[in-house]
PDB file of C-alpha atoms in Angstrom:
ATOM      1  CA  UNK A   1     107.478  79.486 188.913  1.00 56.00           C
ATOM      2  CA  UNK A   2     105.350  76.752 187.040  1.00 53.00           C
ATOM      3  CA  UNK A   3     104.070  79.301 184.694  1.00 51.00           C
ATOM      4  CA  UNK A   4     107.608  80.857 184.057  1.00 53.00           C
ATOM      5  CA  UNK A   5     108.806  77.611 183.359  1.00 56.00           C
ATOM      6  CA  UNK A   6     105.728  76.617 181.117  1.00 60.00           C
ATOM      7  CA  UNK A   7     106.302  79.678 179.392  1.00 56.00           C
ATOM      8  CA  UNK A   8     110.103  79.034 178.787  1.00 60.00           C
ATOM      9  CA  UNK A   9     109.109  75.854 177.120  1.00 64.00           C
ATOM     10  CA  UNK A  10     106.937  76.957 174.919  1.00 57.00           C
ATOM     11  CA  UNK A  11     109.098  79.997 173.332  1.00 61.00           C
ATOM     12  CA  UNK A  12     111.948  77.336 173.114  1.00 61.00           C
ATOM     13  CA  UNK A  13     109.475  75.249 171.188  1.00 63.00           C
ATOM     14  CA  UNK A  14     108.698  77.928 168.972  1.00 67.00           C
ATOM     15  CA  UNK A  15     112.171  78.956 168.564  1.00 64.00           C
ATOM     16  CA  UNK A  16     112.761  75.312 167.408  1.00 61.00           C
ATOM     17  CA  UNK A  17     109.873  75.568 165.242  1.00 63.00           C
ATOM     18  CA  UNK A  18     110.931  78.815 163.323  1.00 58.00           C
ATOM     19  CA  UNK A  19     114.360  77.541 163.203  1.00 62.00           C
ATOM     20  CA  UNK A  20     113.669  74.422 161.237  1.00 57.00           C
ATOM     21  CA  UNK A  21     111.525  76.550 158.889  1.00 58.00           C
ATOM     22  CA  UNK A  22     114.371  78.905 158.876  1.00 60.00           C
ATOM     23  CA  UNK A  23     116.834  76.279 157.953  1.00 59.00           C
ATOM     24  CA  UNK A  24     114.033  74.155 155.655  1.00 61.00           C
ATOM     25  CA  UNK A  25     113.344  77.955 153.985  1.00 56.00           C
ATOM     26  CA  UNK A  26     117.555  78.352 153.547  1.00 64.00           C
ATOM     27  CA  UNK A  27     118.252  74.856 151.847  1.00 61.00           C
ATOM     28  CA  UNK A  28     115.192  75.340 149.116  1.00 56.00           C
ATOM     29  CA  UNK A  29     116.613  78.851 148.198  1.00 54.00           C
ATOM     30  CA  UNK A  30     120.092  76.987 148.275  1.00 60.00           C
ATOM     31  CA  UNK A  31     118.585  73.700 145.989  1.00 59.00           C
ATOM     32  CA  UNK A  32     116.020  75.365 143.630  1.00 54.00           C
ATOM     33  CA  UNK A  33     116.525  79.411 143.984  1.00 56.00           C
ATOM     34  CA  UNK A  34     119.177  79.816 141.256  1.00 54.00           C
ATOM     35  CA  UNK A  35     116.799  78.160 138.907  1.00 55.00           C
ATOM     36  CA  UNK A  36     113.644  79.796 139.519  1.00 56.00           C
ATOM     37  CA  UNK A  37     115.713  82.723 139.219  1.00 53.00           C
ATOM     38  CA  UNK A  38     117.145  81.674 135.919  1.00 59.00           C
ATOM     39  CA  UNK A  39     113.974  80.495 134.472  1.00 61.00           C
ATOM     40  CA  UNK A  40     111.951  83.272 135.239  1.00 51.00           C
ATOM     41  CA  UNK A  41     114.611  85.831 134.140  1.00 53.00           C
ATOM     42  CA  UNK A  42     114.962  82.882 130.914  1.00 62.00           C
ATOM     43  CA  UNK A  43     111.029  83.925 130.526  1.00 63.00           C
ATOM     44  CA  UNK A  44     111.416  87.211 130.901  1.00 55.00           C
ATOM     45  CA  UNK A  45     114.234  87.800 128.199  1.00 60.00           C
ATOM     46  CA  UNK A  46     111.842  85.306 125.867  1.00 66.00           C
ATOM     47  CA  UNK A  47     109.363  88.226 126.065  1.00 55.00           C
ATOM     48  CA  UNK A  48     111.184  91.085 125.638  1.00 53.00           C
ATOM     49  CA  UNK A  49     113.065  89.371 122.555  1.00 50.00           C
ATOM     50  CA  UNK A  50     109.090  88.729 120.948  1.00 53.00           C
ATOM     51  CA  UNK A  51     108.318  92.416 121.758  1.00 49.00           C
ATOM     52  CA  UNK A  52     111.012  93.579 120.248  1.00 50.00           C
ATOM     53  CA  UNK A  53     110.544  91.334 117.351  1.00 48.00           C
ATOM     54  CA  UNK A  54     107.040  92.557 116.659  1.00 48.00           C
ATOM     55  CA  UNK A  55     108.031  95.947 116.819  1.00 50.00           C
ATOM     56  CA  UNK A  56     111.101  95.753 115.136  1.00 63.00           C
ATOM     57  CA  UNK A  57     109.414  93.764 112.089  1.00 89.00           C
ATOM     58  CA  UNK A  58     107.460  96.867 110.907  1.00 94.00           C
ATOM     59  CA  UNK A  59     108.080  99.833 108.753  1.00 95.00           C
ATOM     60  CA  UNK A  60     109.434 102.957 110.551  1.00 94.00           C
ATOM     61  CA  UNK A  61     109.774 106.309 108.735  1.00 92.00           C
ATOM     62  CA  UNK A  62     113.532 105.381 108.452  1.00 94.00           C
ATOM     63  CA  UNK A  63     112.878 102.314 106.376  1.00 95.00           C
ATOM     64  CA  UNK A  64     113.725 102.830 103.176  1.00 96.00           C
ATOM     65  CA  UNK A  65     111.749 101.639  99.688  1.00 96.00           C
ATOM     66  CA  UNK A  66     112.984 100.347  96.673  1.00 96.00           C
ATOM     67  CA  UNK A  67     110.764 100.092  93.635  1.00 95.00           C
ATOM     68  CA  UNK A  68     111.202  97.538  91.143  1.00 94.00           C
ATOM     69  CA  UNK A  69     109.153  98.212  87.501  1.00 92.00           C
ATOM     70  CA  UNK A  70     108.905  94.481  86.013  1.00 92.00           C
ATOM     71  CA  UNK A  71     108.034  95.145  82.319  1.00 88.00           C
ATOM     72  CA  UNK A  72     106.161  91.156  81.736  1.00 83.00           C
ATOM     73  CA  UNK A  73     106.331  92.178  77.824  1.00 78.00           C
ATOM     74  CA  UNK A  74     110.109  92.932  77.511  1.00 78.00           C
ATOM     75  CA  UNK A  75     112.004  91.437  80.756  1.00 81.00           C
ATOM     76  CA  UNK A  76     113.523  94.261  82.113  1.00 85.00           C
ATOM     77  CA  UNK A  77     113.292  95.739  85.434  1.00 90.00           C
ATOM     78  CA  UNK A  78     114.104  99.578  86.458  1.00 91.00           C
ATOM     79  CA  UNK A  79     114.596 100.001  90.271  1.00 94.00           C
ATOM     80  CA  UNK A  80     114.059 102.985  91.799  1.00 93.00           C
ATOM     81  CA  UNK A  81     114.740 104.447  95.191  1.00 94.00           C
ATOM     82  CA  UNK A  82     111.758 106.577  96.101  1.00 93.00           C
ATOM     83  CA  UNK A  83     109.946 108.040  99.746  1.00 92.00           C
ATOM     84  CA  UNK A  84     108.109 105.504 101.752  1.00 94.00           C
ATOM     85  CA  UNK A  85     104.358 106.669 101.759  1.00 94.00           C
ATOM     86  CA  UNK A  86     103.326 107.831 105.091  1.00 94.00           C
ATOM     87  CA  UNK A  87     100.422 105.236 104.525  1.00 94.00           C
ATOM     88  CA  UNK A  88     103.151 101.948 104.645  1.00 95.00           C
ATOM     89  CA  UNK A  89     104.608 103.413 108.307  1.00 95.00           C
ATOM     90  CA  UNK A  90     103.613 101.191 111.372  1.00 94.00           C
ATOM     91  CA  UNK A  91     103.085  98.449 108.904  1.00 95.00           C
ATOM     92  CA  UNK A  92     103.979  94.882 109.295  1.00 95.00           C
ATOM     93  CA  UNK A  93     104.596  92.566 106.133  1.00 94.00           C
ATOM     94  CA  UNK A  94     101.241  90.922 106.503  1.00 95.00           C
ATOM     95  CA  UNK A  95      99.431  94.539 106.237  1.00 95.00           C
ATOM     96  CA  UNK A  96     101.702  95.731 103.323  1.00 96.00           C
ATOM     97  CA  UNK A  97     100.722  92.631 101.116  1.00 95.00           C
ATOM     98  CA  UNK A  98      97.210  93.151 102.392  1.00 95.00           C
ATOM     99  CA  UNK A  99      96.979  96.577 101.407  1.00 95.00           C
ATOM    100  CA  UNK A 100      99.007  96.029  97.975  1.00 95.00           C
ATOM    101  CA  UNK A 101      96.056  93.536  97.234  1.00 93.00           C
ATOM    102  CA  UNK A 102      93.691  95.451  97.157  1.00 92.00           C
ATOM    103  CA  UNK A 103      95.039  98.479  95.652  1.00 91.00           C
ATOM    104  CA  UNK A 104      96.156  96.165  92.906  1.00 88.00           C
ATOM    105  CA  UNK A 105      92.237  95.452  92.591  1.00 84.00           C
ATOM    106  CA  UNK A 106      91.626  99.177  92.157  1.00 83.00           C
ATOM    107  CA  UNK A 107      94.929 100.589  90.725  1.00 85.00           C
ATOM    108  CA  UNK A 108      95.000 104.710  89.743  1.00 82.00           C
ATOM    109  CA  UNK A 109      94.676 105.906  86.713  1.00 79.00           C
ATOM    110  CA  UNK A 110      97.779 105.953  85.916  1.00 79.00           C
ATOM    111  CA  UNK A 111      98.580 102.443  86.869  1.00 83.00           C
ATOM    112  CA  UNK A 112      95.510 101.328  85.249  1.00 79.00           C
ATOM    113  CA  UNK A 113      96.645 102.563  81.742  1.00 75.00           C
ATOM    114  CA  UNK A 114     100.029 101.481  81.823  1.00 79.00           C
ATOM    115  CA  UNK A 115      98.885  97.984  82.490  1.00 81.00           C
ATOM    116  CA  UNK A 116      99.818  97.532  85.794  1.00 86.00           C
ATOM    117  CA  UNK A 117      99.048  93.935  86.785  1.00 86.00           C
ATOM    118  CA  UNK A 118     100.552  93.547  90.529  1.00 91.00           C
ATOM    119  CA  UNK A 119     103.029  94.200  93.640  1.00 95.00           C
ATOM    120  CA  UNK A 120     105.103  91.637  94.976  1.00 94.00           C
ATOM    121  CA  UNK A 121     107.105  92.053  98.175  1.00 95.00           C
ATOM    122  CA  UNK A 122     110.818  91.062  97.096  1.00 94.00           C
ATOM    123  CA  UNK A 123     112.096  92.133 100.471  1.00 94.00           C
ATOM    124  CA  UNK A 124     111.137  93.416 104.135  1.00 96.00           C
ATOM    125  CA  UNK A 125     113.083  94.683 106.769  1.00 94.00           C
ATOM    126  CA  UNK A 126     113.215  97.724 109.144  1.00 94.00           C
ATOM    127  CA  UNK A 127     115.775  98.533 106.891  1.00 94.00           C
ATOM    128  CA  UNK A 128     114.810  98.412 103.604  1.00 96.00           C
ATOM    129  CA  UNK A 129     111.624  97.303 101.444  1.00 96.00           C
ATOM    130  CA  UNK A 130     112.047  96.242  98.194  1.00 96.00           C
ATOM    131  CA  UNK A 131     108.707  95.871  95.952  1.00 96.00           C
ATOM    132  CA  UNK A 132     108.310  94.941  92.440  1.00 95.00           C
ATOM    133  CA  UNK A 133     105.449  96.700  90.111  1.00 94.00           C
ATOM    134  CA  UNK A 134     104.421  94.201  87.222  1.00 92.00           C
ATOM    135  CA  UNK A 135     103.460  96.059  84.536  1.00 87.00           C
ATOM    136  CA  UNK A 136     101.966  93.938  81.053  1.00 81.00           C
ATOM    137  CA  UNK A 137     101.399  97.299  78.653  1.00 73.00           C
ATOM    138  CA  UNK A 138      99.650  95.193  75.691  1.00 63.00           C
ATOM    139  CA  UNK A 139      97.175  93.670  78.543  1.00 51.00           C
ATOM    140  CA  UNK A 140      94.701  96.201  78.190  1.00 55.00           C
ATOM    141  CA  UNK A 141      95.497  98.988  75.474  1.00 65.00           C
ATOM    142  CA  UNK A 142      91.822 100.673  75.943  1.00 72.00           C
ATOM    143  CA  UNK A 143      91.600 103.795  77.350  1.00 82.00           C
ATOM    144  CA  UNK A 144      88.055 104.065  78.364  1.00 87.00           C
ATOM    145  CA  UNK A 145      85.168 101.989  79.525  1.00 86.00           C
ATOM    146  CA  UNK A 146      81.670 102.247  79.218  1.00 92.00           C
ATOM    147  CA  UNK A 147      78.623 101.523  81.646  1.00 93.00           C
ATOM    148  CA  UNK A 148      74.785 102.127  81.861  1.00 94.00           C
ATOM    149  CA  UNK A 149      74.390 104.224  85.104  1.00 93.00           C
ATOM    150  CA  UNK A 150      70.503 105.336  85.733  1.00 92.00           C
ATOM    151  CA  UNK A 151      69.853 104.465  82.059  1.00 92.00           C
ATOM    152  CA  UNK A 152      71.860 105.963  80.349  1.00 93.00           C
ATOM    153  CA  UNK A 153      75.618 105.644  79.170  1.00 94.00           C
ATOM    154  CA  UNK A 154      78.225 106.743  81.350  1.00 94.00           C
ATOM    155  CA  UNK A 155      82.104 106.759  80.248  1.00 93.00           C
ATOM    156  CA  UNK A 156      84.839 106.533  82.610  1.00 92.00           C
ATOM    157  CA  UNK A 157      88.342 106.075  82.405  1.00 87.00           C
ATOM    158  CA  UNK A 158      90.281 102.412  82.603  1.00 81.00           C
ATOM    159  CA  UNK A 159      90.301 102.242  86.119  1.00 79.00           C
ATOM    160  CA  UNK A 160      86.490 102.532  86.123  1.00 81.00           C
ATOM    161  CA  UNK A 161      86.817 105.345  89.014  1.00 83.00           C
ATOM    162  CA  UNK A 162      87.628 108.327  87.101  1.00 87.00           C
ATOM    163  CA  UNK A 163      84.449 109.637  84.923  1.00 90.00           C
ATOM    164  CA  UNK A 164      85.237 110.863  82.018  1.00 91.00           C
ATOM    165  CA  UNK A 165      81.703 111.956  80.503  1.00 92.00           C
ATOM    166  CA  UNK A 166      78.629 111.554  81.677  1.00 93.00           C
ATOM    167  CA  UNK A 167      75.517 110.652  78.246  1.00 92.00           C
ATOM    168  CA  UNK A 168      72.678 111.491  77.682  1.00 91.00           C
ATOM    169  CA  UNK A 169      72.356 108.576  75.583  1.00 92.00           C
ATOM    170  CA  UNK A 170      69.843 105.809  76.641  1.00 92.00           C
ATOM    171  CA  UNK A 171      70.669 102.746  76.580  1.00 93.00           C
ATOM    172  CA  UNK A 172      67.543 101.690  75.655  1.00 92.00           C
ATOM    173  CA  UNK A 173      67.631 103.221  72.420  1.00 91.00           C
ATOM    174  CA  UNK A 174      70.699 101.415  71.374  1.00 92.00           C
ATOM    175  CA  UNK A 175      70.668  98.270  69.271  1.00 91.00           C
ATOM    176  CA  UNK A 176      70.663  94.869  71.253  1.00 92.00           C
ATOM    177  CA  UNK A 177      74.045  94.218  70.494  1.00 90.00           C
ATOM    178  CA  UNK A 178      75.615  97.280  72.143  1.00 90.00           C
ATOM    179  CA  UNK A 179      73.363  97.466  75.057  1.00 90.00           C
ATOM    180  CA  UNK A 180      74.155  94.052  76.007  1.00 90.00           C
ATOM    181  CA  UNK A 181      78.203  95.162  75.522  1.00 89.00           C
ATOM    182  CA  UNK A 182      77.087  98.055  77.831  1.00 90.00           C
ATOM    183  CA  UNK A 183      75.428  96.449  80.953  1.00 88.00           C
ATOM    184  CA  UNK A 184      78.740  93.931  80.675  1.00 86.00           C
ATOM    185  CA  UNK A 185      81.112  97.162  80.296  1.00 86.00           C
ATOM    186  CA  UNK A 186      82.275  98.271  77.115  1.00 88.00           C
ATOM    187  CA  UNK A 187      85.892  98.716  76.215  1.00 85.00           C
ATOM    188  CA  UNK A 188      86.858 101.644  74.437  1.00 87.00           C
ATOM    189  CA  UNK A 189      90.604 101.858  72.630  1.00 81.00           C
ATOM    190  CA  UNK A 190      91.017 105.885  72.423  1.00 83.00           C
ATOM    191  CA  UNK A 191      89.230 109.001  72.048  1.00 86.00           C
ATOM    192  CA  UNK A 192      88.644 108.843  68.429  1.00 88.00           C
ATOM    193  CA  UNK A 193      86.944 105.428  69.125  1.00 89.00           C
ATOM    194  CA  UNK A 194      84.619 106.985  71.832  1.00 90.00           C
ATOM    195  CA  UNK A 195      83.915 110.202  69.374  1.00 90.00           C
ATOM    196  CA  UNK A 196      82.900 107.981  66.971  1.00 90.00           C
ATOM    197  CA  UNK A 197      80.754 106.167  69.460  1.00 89.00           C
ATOM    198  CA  UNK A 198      79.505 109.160  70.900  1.00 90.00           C
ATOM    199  CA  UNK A 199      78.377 110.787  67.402  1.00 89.00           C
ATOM    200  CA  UNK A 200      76.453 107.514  66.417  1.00 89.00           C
ATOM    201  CA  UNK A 201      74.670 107.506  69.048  1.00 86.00           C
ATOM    202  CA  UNK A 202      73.443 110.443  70.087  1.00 83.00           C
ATOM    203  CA  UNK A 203      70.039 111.504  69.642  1.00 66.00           C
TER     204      UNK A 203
END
């Protein structure tokens, strides 16, 4: 009977016990549940909204591209609507102007003789990019450009990528004057120019 009784107390203790947890456990849920809840679910929108931002912020095949050609020398701009380049998809802002940089340091041929100077990012938007193409013609009317490669004179085009003839005229030979203009790059305006060039100097 002793140990009946003894264990009676103790599971009325313990039912005590778990009841004041229970109730303790109840009135924190009651006081401070709603805004754990809120916060974290506050939090968790936060996120989702940055996410989406990053994503959102970058050029999708369905963006489209507007092309303004700034002429510096006469003021006027022509816009035109044209494909986005498969390279500009997936791209933020800060990679566009990044990669507009540098081509601009190495522009094609094309570019390169019609003076093109720069891009500049007039708008961005998962919508819609809008970039202007400075152009100065008069900057640079040459069409070629001269260099000493293993020696001898090499010509290439403006945008010193495309060669246009390789010499077999040593620099060397050449009087001080032009080999110095050489090893610093030599600026030809136009074919009859470089003929003329070309015939002098050949051996």
């Amino acid at each position: 009977m002793k140990f009946l009784k003894r264990a009676g107390i103790v599971l009325v203790c313990m039912g005590v016990l778990f009841a004041v947890y229970y109730g303790a456990y109840r009135i924190y849920l009651y006081k401070y549940g709603n805004e754990d809840k809120e916060k974290f679910a506050k939090q968790l929108s936060q996120k989702s909204v940055e996410a989406n931002s990053v994503e959102e912020n970058k050029i999708t095949h369905q963006t489209k591209l507007v092309i303004e050609h700034y002429n510096r020398n006469e003021s006027n701009v022509i816009e035109e609507n044209t494909a986005m380049p498969v390279e500009y998809i997936g791209m933020s802002r800060e990679e566009l102007a990044d990669y507009l940089e540098e081509y601009s340091q190495s522009p094609n041929l094309s570019d390169a003789e019609s003076g093109f100077e720069k891009y500049q990012i007039t708008s961005f938007s998962p919508s819609q990019v809008v970039l202007r193409k400075i152009y100065s013609p008069s900057r640079n009317s040459c069409k070629f450009y001269l260099t000493e490669e293993n020696g001898c004179v090499t010509v290439y085009y403006i945008d010193h990528k495309t060669i246009y003839e390789y010499t077999n005229i040593i620099v060397e030979t050449l009087p001080q004057d032009i080999q110095d203009q050489i090893k610093h790059g030599l600026y030809i305006s136009d074919e009859d120019a470089l003929y003329d060039f070309l015939e002098t100097y050949t051996s």
